[in-house]
Amino acid sequence: MRWGDFWQSWFKWLAYSPEEMLYHAPKITLIGGGSGLARLLQGLKQYTYNLSAIVTVFDSGGHTGKLRKDLKVPAVGDLRNCLVALSEEEDLMREFFDFRFQRGRYLNGYSFGNLFLAMLLEMARDLDQATQIASALLKVKGKVIPSSLGNAHLWA
């Protein structure tokens, strides 16, 4: 790209209203997982809605590992965090999706968000479609993409 083209597109971007700027701002794609990716998305969505996150689904620890083993599904915990971070009502959705059941023989320790995504996965064709449905329900600003559609495991 030539410098002239760069400056022309940058000044064009500045001409948008503040609401329009979020939709016409630079396109950013992030790859990763864990809480760091969700935090980064949370901060970046203030500047652009043109965000794509390719999120790892290989976690095998804690209740995510138990859910994977029991239901034979990919790890949805990092997907949950990224969907919530990009949701329109982030604070409210975080309260719901991070809620962990504190009692009961079978649900104790499980997060509502992980169970919700596992339920969508049962209803949908695959993890991509389940993520798209969750994105629509949460009014996600950007795109969350699972790094794998299968129940893959990493080995070292």
PDB file of C-alpha atoms in Angstrom:
ATOM      1  CA  MET A   1       0.000   0.000   0.000  1.00  0.00           C
ATOM      2  CA  ARG A   2       1.311   3.422  -0.867  1.00  0.00           C
ATOM      3  CA  TRP A   3       1.448   6.138   1.795  1.00  0.00           C
ATOM      4  CA  GLY A   4      -1.020   8.275  -0.155  1.00  0.00           C
ATOM      5  CA  ASP A   5      -3.564   5.449  -0.151  1.00  0.00           C
ATOM      6  CA  PHE A   6      -3.016   4.882   3.554  1.00  0.00           C
ATOM      7  CA  TRP A   7      -3.590   8.530   4.503  1.00  0.00           C
ATOM      8  CA  GLN A   8      -6.606   8.807   2.208  1.00  0.00           C
ATOM      9  CA  SER A   9      -8.285   5.794   3.835  1.00  0.00           C
ATOM     10  CA  TRP A  10      -7.348   7.023   7.310  1.00  0.00           C
ATOM     11  CA  PHE A  11      -8.856  10.486   6.771  1.00  0.00           C
ATOM     12  CA  LYS A  12     -11.956   8.880   5.236  1.00  0.00           C
ATOM     13  CA  TRP A  13     -12.329   6.817   8.402  1.00  0.00           C
ATOM     14  CA  LEU A  14     -12.169   9.993  10.534  1.00  0.00           C
ATOM     15  CA  ALA A  15     -15.079  11.481   8.559  1.00  0.00           C
ATOM     16  CA  TYR A  16     -17.544   8.952   9.970  1.00  0.00           C
ATOM     17  CA  SER A  17     -19.718   9.730  12.983  1.00  0.00           C
ATOM     18  CA  PRO A  18     -18.574   8.089  16.249  1.00  0.00           C
ATOM     19  CA  GLU A  19     -21.198   5.333  15.836  1.00  0.00           C
ATOM     20  CA  GLU A  20     -20.197   4.676  12.218  1.00  0.00           C
ATOM     21  CA  MET A  21     -16.492   4.664  13.080  1.00  0.00           C
ATOM     22  CA  LEU A  22     -16.913   1.477  15.087  1.00  0.00           C
ATOM     23  CA  TYR A  23     -18.215  -0.315  11.979  1.00  0.00           C
ATOM     24  CA  HIS A  24     -15.741   1.215   9.503  1.00  0.00           C
ATOM     25  CA  ALA A  25     -12.647   1.088  11.694  1.00  0.00           C
ATOM     26  CA  PRO A  26      -9.657  -1.153  10.929  1.00  0.00           C
ATOM     27  CA  LYS A  27     -10.205  -4.916  10.759  1.00  0.00           C
ATOM     28  CA  ILE A  28      -8.372  -6.851  13.456  1.00  0.00           C
ATOM     29  CA  THR A  29      -8.032 -10.629  13.838  1.00  0.00           C
ATOM     30  CA  LEU A  30      -6.762 -12.157  17.072  1.00  0.00           C
ATOM     31  CA  ILE A  31      -5.724 -15.763  17.653  1.00  0.00           C
ATOM     32  CA  GLY A  32      -5.453 -17.382  21.072  1.00  0.00           C
ATOM     33  CA  GLY A  33      -7.364 -18.312  24.164  1.00  0.00           C
ATOM     34  CA  GLY A  34      -7.448 -17.946  27.883  1.00  0.00           C
ATOM     35  CA  SER A  35      -8.533 -14.834  29.729  1.00  0.00           C
ATOM     36  CA  GLY A  36      -5.975 -12.662  27.892  1.00  0.00           C
ATOM     37  CA  LEU A  37      -7.776 -12.885  24.554  1.00  0.00           C
ATOM     38  CA  ALA A  38     -11.115 -11.953  26.101  1.00  0.00           C
ATOM     39  CA  ARG A  39      -9.549  -8.953  27.871  1.00  0.00           C
ATOM     40  CA  LEU A  40      -7.954  -7.768  24.643  1.00  0.00           C
ATOM     41  CA  LEU A  41     -11.281  -8.062  22.797  1.00  0.00           C
ATOM     42  CA  GLN A  42     -13.002  -6.192  25.595  1.00  0.00           C
ATOM     43  CA  GLY A  43     -10.638  -3.258  25.138  1.00  0.00           C
ATOM     44  CA  LEU A  44     -10.541  -3.276  21.340  1.00  0.00           C
ATOM     45  CA  LYS A  45     -14.321  -3.293  20.884  1.00  0.00           C
ATOM     46  CA  GLN A  46     -14.323   0.313  22.104  1.00  0.00           C
ATOM     47  CA  TYR A  47     -12.497   1.265  18.886  1.00  0.00           C
ATOM     48  CA  THR A  48     -13.800  -1.149  16.262  1.00  0.00           C
ATOM     49  CA  TYR A  49     -16.497  -3.771  15.756  1.00  0.00           C
ATOM     50  CA  ASN A  50     -14.440  -5.272  12.910  1.00  0.00           C
ATOM     51  CA  LEU A  51     -12.959  -7.847  15.263  1.00  0.00           C
ATOM     52  CA  SER A  52     -12.465 -11.545  14.619  1.00  0.00           C
ATOM     53  CA  ALA A  53     -11.206 -13.893  17.307  1.00  0.00           C
ATOM     54  CA  ILE A  54      -9.993 -17.391  16.458  1.00  0.00           C
ATOM     55  CA  VAL A  55     -10.336 -19.086  19.829  1.00  0.00           C
ATOM     56  CA  THR A  56      -8.696 -22.249  21.126  1.00  0.00           C
ATOM     57  CA  VAL A  57     -10.984 -25.109  22.164  1.00  0.00           C
ATOM     58  CA  PHE A  58      -8.399 -27.520  23.591  1.00  0.00           C
ATOM     59  CA  ASP A  59      -8.574 -26.875  27.355  1.00  0.00           C
ATOM     60  CA  SER A  60      -8.811 -30.111  29.344  1.00  0.00           C
ATOM     61  CA  GLY A  61      -8.647 -28.879  32.928  1.00  0.00           C
ATOM     62  CA  GLY A  62     -11.240 -28.355  35.647  1.00  0.00           C
ATOM     63  CA  HIS A  63     -14.926 -28.505  34.875  1.00  0.00           C
ATOM     64  CA  THR A  64     -14.246 -27.839  31.195  1.00  0.00           C
ATOM     65  CA  GLY A  65     -12.332 -31.135  31.097  1.00  0.00           C
ATOM     66  CA  LYS A  66     -15.163 -32.917  32.876  1.00  0.00           C
ATOM     67  CA  LEU A  67     -17.682 -31.482  30.426  1.00  0.00           C
ATOM     68  CA  ARG A  68     -15.504 -32.544  27.491  1.00  0.00           C
ATOM     69  CA  LYS A  69     -15.166 -36.059  28.861  1.00  0.00           C
ATOM     70  CA  ASP A  70     -18.842 -36.455  29.762  1.00  0.00           C
ATOM     71  CA  LEU A  71     -20.443 -34.903  26.654  1.00  0.00           C
ATOM     72  CA  LYS A  72     -17.596 -35.486  24.164  1.00  0.00           C
ATOM     73  CA  VAL A  73     -17.568 -31.796  23.161  1.00  0.00           C
ATOM     74  CA  PRO A  74     -14.746 -29.327  22.520  1.00  0.00           C
ATOM     75  CA  ALA A  75     -13.747 -27.001  25.350  1.00  0.00           C
ATOM     76  CA  VAL A  76     -16.109 -24.041  25.288  1.00  0.00           C
ATOM     77  CA  GLY A  77     -14.752 -21.984  28.216  1.00  0.00           C
ATOM     78  CA  ASP A  78     -12.554 -19.663  26.143  1.00  0.00           C
ATOM     79  CA  LEU A  79     -15.329 -19.288  23.562  1.00  0.00           C
ATOM     80  CA  ARG A  80     -17.685 -18.294  26.378  1.00  0.00           C
ATOM     81  CA  ASN A  81     -15.265 -15.630  27.618  1.00  0.00           C
ATOM     82  CA  CYS A  82     -14.777 -14.139  24.133  1.00  0.00           C
ATOM     83  CA  LEU A  83     -18.502 -14.138  23.334  1.00  0.00           C
ATOM     84  CA  VAL A  84     -19.225 -12.338  26.588  1.00  0.00           C
ATOM     85  CA  ALA A  85     -16.393  -9.839  26.017  1.00  0.00           C
ATOM     86  CA  LEU A  86     -17.858  -8.866  22.632  1.00  0.00           C
ATOM     87  CA  SER A  87     -21.514  -8.929  23.698  1.00  0.00           C
ATOM     88  CA  GLU A  88     -23.608  -5.784  23.615  1.00  0.00           C
ATOM     89  CA  GLU A  89     -24.590  -6.095  27.299  1.00  0.00           C
ATOM     90  CA  GLU A  90     -21.227  -7.298  28.536  1.00  0.00           C
ATOM     91  CA  ASP A  91     -21.685  -6.738  32.272  1.00  0.00           C
ATOM     92  CA  LEU A  92     -25.064  -8.463  32.401  1.00  0.00           C
ATOM     93  CA  MET A  93     -23.937 -11.352  30.201  1.00  0.00           C
ATOM     94  CA  ARG A  94     -20.764 -11.817  32.258  1.00  0.00           C
ATOM     95  CA  GLU A  95     -22.891 -12.116  35.397  1.00  0.00           C
ATOM     96  CA  PHE A  96     -25.013 -14.837  33.779  1.00  0.00           C
ATOM     97  CA  PHE A  97     -22.381 -16.735  31.821  1.00  0.00           C
ATOM     98  CA  ASP A  98     -19.748 -16.754  34.569  1.00  0.00           C
ATOM     99  CA  PHE A  99     -22.269 -17.930  37.177  1.00  0.00           C
ATOM    100  CA  ARG A 100     -21.112 -21.203  38.739  1.00  0.00           C
ATOM    101  CA  PHE A 101     -23.502 -23.534  40.448  1.00  0.00           C
ATOM    102  CA  GLN A 102     -22.512 -23.882  44.103  1.00  0.00           C
ATOM    103  CA  ARG A 103     -24.460 -26.961  45.065  1.00  0.00           C
ATOM    104  CA  GLY A 104     -25.939 -30.091  43.661  1.00  0.00           C
ATOM    105  CA  ARG A 105     -24.351 -33.411  42.933  1.00  0.00           C
ATOM    106  CA  TYR A 106     -23.946 -32.972  39.178  1.00  0.00           C
ATOM    107  CA  LEU A 107     -23.860 -29.224  38.488  1.00  0.00           C
ATOM    108  CA  ASN A 108     -21.676 -28.074  41.368  1.00  0.00           C
ATOM    109  CA  GLY A 109     -18.835 -25.944  39.966  1.00  0.00           C
ATOM    110  CA  TYR A 110     -20.075 -25.808  36.374  1.00  0.00           C
ATOM    111  CA  SER A 111     -20.548 -22.397  34.773  1.00  0.00           C
ATOM    112  CA  PHE A 112     -23.897 -21.578  33.221  1.00  0.00           C
ATOM    113  CA  GLY A 113     -22.153 -20.301  30.078  1.00  0.00           C
ATOM    114  CA  ASN A 114     -20.333 -23.568  29.430  1.00  0.00           C
ATOM    115  CA  LEU A 115     -23.534 -25.559  29.906  1.00  0.00           C
ATOM    116  CA  PHE A 116     -25.400 -23.139  27.627  1.00  0.00           C
ATOM    117  CA  LEU A 117     -22.814 -23.540  24.854  1.00  0.00           C
ATOM    118  CA  ALA A 118     -22.807 -27.328  25.304  1.00  0.00           C
ATOM    119  CA  MET A 119     -26.604 -27.271  24.930  1.00  0.00           C
ATOM    120  CA  LEU A 120     -26.351 -25.169  21.743  1.00  0.00           C
ATOM    121  CA  LEU A 121     -23.788 -27.632  20.428  1.00  0.00           C
ATOM    122  CA  GLU A 122     -26.244 -30.499  20.997  1.00  0.00           C
ATOM    123  CA  MET A 123     -28.908 -28.578  19.067  1.00  0.00           C
ATOM    124  CA  ALA A 124     -26.692 -27.303  16.225  1.00  0.00           C
ATOM    125  CA  ARG A 125     -24.863 -29.098  13.412  1.00  0.00           C
ATOM    126  CA  ASP A 126     -21.420 -28.232  14.733  1.00  0.00           C
ATOM    127  CA  LEU A 127     -19.461 -25.890  16.997  1.00  0.00           C
ATOM    128  CA  ASP A 128     -19.324 -23.162  14.348  1.00  0.00           C
ATOM    129  CA  GLN A 129     -23.114 -23.026  14.059  1.00  0.00           C
ATOM    130  CA  ALA A 130     -23.501 -23.147  17.865  1.00  0.00           C
ATOM    131  CA  THR A 131     -21.086 -20.214  18.153  1.00  0.00           C
ATOM    132  CA  GLN A 132     -23.019 -18.267  15.517  1.00  0.00           C
ATOM    133  CA  ILE A 133     -26.292 -18.848  17.378  1.00  0.00           C
ATOM    134  CA  ALA A 134     -24.715 -17.743  20.661  1.00  0.00           C
ATOM    135  CA  SER A 135     -23.275 -14.675  18.900  1.00  0.00           C
ATOM    136  CA  ALA A 136     -26.727 -13.706  17.648  1.00  0.00           C
ATOM    137  CA  LEU A 137     -28.351 -14.233  21.053  1.00  0.00           C
ATOM    138  CA  LEU A 138     -25.658 -12.197  22.822  1.00  0.00           C
ATOM    139  CA  LYS A 139     -25.598  -9.484  20.125  1.00  0.00           C
ATOM    140  CA  VAL A 140     -21.861  -9.908  19.679  1.00  0.00           C
ATOM    141  CA  LYS A 141     -19.968  -7.017  18.081  1.00  0.00           C
ATOM    142  CA  GLY A 142     -17.436  -8.880  15.963  1.00  0.00           C
ATOM    143  CA  LYS A 143     -16.915 -12.532  15.140  1.00  0.00           C
ATOM    144  CA  VAL A 144     -15.862 -15.426  17.360  1.00  0.00           C
ATOM    145  CA  ILE A 145     -14.490 -18.461  15.517  1.00  0.00           C
ATOM    146  CA  PRO A 146     -13.564 -21.779  17.156  1.00  0.00           C
ATOM    147  CA  SER A 147     -10.070 -22.940  16.188  1.00  0.00           C
ATOM    148  CA  SER A 148     -11.342 -26.496  15.691  1.00  0.00           C
ATOM    149  CA  LEU A 149     -14.788 -27.938  15.084  1.00  0.00           C
ATOM    150  CA  GLY A 150     -13.946 -31.330  16.542  1.00  0.00           C
ATOM    151  CA  ASN A 151     -13.170 -32.526  20.030  1.00  0.00           C
ATOM    152  CA  ALA A 152      -9.408 -32.347  19.497  1.00  0.00           C
ATOM    153  CA  HIS A 153      -6.715 -32.769  22.158  1.00  0.00           C
ATOM    154  CA  LEU A 154      -3.208 -31.366  22.235  1.00  0.00           C
ATOM    155  CA  TRP A 155      -0.384 -33.735  23.118  1.00  0.00           C
ATOM    156  CA  ALA A 156       3.205 -32.815  23.903  1.00  0.00           C
TER     157      ALA A 156
END
